[in-house]
mmCIF file of C-alpha atoms and ligand atoms in Angstrom:
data_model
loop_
_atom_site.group_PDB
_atom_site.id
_atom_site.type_symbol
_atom_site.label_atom_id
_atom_site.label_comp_id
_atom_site.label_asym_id
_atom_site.label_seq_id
_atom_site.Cartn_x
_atom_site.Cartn_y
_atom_site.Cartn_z
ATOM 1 C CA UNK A 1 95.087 124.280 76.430
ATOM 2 C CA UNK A 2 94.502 123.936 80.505
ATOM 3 C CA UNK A 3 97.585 123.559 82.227
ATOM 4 C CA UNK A 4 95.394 122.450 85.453
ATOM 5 C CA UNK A 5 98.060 120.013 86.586
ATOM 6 C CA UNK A 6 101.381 122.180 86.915
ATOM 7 C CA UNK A 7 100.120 124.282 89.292
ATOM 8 C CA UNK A 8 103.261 123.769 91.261
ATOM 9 C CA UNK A 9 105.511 122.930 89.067
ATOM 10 C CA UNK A 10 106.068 119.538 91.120
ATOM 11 C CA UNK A 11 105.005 117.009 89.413
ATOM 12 C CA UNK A 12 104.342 113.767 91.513
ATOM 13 C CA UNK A 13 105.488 115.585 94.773
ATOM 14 C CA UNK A 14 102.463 117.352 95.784
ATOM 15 C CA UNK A 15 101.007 116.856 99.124
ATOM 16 C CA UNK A 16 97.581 116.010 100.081
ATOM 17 C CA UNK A 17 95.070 118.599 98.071
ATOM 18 C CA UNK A 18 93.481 119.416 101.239
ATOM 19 C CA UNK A 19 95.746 119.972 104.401
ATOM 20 C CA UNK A 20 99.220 119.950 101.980
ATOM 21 C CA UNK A 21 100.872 116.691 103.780
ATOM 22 C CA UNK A 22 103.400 114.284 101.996
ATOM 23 C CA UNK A 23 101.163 111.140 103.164
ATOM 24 C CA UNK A 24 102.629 107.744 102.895
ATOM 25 C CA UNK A 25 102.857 105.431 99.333
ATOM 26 C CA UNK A 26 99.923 102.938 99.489
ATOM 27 C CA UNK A 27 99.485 100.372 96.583
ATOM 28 C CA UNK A 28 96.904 100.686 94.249
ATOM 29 C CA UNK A 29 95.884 96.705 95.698
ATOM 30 C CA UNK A 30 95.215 98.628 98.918
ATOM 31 C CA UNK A 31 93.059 101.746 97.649
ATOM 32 C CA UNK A 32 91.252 99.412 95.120
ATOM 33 C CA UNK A 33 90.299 97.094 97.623
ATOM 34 C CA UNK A 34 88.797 99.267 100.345
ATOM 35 C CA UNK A 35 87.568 101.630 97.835
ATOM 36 C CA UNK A 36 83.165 101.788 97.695
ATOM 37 C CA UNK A 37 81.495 100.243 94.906
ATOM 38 C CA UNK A 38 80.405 103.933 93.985
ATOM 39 C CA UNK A 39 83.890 105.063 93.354
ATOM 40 C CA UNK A 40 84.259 105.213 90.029
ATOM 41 C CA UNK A 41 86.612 103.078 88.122
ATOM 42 C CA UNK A 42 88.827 105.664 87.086
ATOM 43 C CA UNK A 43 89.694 107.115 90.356
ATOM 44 C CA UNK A 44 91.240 103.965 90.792
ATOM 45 C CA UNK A 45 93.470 103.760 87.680
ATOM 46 C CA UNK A 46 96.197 105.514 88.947
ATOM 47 C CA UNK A 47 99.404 103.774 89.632
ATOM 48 C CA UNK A 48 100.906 105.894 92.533
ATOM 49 C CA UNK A 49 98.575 106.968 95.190
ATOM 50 C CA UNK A 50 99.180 108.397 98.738
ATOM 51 C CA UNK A 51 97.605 107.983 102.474
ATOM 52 C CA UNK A 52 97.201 110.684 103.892
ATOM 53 C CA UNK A 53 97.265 110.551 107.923
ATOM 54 C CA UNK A 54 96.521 113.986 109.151
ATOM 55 C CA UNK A 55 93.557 113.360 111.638
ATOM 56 C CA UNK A 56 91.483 116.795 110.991
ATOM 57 C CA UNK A 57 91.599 115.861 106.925
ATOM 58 C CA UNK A 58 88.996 114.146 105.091
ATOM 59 C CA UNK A 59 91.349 112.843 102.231
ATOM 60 C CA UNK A 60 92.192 109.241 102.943
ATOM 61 C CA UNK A 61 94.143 108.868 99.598
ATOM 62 C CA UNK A 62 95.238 111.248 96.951
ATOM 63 C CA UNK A 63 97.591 111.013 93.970
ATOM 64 C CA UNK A 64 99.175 113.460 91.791
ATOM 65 C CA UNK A 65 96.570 113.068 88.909
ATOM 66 C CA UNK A 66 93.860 115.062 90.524
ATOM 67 C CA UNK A 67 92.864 112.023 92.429
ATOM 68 C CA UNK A 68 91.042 112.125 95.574
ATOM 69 C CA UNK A 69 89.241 109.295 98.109
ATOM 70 C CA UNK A 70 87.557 111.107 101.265
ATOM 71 C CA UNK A 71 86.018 109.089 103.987
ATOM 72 C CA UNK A 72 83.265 108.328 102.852
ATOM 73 C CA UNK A 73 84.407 107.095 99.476
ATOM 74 C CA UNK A 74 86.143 104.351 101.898
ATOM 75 C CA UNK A 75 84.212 101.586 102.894
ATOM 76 C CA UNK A 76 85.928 101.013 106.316
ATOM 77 C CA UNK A 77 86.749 103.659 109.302
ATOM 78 C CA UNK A 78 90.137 104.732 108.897
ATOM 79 C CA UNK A 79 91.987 105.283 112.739
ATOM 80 C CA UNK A 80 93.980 108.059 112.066
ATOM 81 C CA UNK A 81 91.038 109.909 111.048
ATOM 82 C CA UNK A 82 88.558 108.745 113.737
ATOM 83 C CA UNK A 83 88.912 107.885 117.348
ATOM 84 C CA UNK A 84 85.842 106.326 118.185
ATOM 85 C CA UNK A 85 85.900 103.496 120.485
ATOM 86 C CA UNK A 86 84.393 100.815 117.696
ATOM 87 C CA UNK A 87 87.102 101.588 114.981
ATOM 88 C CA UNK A 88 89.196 99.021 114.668
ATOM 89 C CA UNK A 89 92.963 99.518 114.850
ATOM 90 C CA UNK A 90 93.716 95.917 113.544
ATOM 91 C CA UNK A 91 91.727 95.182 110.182
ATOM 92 C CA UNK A 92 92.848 92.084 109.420
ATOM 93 C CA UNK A 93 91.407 90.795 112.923
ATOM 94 C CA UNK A 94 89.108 93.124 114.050
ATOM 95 C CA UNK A 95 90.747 94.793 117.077
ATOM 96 C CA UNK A 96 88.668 97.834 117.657
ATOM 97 C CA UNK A 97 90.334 100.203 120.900
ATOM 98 C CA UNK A 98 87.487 98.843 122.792
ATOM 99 C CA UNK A 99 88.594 95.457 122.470
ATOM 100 C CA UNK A 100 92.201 96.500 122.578
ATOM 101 C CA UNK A 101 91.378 97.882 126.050
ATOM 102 C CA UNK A 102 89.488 94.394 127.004
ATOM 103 C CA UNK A 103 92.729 92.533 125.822
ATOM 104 C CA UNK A 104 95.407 94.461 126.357
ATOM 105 C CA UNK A 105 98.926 93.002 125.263
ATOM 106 C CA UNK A 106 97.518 89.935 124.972
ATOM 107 C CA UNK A 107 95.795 91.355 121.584
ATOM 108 C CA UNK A 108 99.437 91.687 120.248
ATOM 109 C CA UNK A 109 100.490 88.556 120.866
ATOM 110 C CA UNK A 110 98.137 86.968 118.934
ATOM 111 C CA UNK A 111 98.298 89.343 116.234
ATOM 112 C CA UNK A 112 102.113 89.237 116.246
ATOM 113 C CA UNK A 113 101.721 85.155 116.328
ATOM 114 C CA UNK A 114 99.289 85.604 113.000
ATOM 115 C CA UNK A 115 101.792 88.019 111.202
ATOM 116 C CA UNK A 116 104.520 85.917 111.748
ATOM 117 C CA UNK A 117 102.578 82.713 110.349
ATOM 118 C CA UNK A 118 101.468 85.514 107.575
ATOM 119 C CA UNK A 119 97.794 84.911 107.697
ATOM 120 C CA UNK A 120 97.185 88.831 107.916
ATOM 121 C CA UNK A 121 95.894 90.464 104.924
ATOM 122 C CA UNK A 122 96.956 94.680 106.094
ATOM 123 C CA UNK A 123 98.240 95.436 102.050
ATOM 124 C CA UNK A 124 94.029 94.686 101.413
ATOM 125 C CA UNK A 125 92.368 95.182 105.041
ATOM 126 C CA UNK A 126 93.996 98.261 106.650
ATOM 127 C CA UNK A 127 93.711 101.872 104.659
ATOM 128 C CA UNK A 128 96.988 102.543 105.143
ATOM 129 C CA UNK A 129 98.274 99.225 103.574
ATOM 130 C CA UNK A 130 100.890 98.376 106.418
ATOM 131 C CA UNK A 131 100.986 95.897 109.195
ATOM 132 C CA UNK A 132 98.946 97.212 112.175
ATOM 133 C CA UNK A 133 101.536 96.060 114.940
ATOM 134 C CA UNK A 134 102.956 99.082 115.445
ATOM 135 C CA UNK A 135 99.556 100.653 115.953
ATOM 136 C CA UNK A 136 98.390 98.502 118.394
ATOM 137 C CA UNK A 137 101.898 98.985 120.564
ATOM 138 C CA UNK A 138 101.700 102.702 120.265
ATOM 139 C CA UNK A 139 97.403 102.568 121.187
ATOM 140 C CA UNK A 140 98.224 100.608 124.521
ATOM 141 C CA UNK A 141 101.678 102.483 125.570
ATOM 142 C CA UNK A 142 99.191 105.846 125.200
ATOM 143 C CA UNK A 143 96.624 103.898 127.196
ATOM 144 C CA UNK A 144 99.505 102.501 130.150
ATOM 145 C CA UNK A 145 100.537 106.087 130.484
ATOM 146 C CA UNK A 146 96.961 107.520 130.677
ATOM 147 C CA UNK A 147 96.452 105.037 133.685
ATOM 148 C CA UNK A 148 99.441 105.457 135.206
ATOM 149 C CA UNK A 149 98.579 109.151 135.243
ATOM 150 C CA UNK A 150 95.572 108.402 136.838
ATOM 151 C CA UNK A 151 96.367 106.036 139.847
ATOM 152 C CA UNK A 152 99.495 107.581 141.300
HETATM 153 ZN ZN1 ZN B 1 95.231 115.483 104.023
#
């Protein structure tokens, strides 16, 4: 008999199976919705997955059955994992950074006004299942301090 899954004696507290972070709970609503049509049904059984937000790893989600979603296996651009200008940092809107640049704060009011009326979808829209606010406050504090750097 295989003993494949005790490997470290941790059961359910393994990190990510490639770069060995915790990651963050995500729901199974979340994984199974952005998962591709090619992932098979059974990589999407599991009840407690994990997001994993290390930038330089290809795992999006993981769980402590063996299962593993890379990027490509996810039918949306995840942020944390790609920093091109077109990726969207809102999902449930579509604020890429481009547009977040265009916009400015006046991309978090209106997202902020949307959450509050709770017509924002993030548990089925963004990978990482959470509310994209804070995302969008961090992305254009970085942005302030990168001009402020620049023009004296
Ligand atoms: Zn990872």
């Amino acid at each position: 008999m295989e003993m494949c899954c005790e490997v470290d004696g941790a059961a359910g507290r393994a990190g990510c199976p490639s770069c060995g972070q915790q990651g963050r709970p995500v729901s199974r609503a979340t994984v199974g919705a952005l998962a591709r049509l090619e992932v098979e049904a059974s990589l999407l059984a599991t009840k407690h997955y994990r997001f994993c937000e290390t930038p330089t790893c290809s795992v999006v989600y993981f769980a402590p059955e063996g299962v593993r979603l890379e990027r490509d296996d996810v039918c949306v651009a995840v942020h944390q994992k790609d920093n091109g200008p077109g990726v969207p940092l809102c999902y449930c809107f579509g604020y890429t950074r481009a547009r977040l640049v265009g916009e400015g704060e006046g991309a978090i009011a209106f997202v902020g006004g949307e959450v509050k009326a709770r017509r924002c979808a993030c548990d089925v829209k963004n990978p990482s299942g959470r509310c994209c606010l804070g995302d969008l406050r961090r992305f254009l504090r970085a942005m302030e301090v990168d001009q402020s750097e620049e023009a004296p």
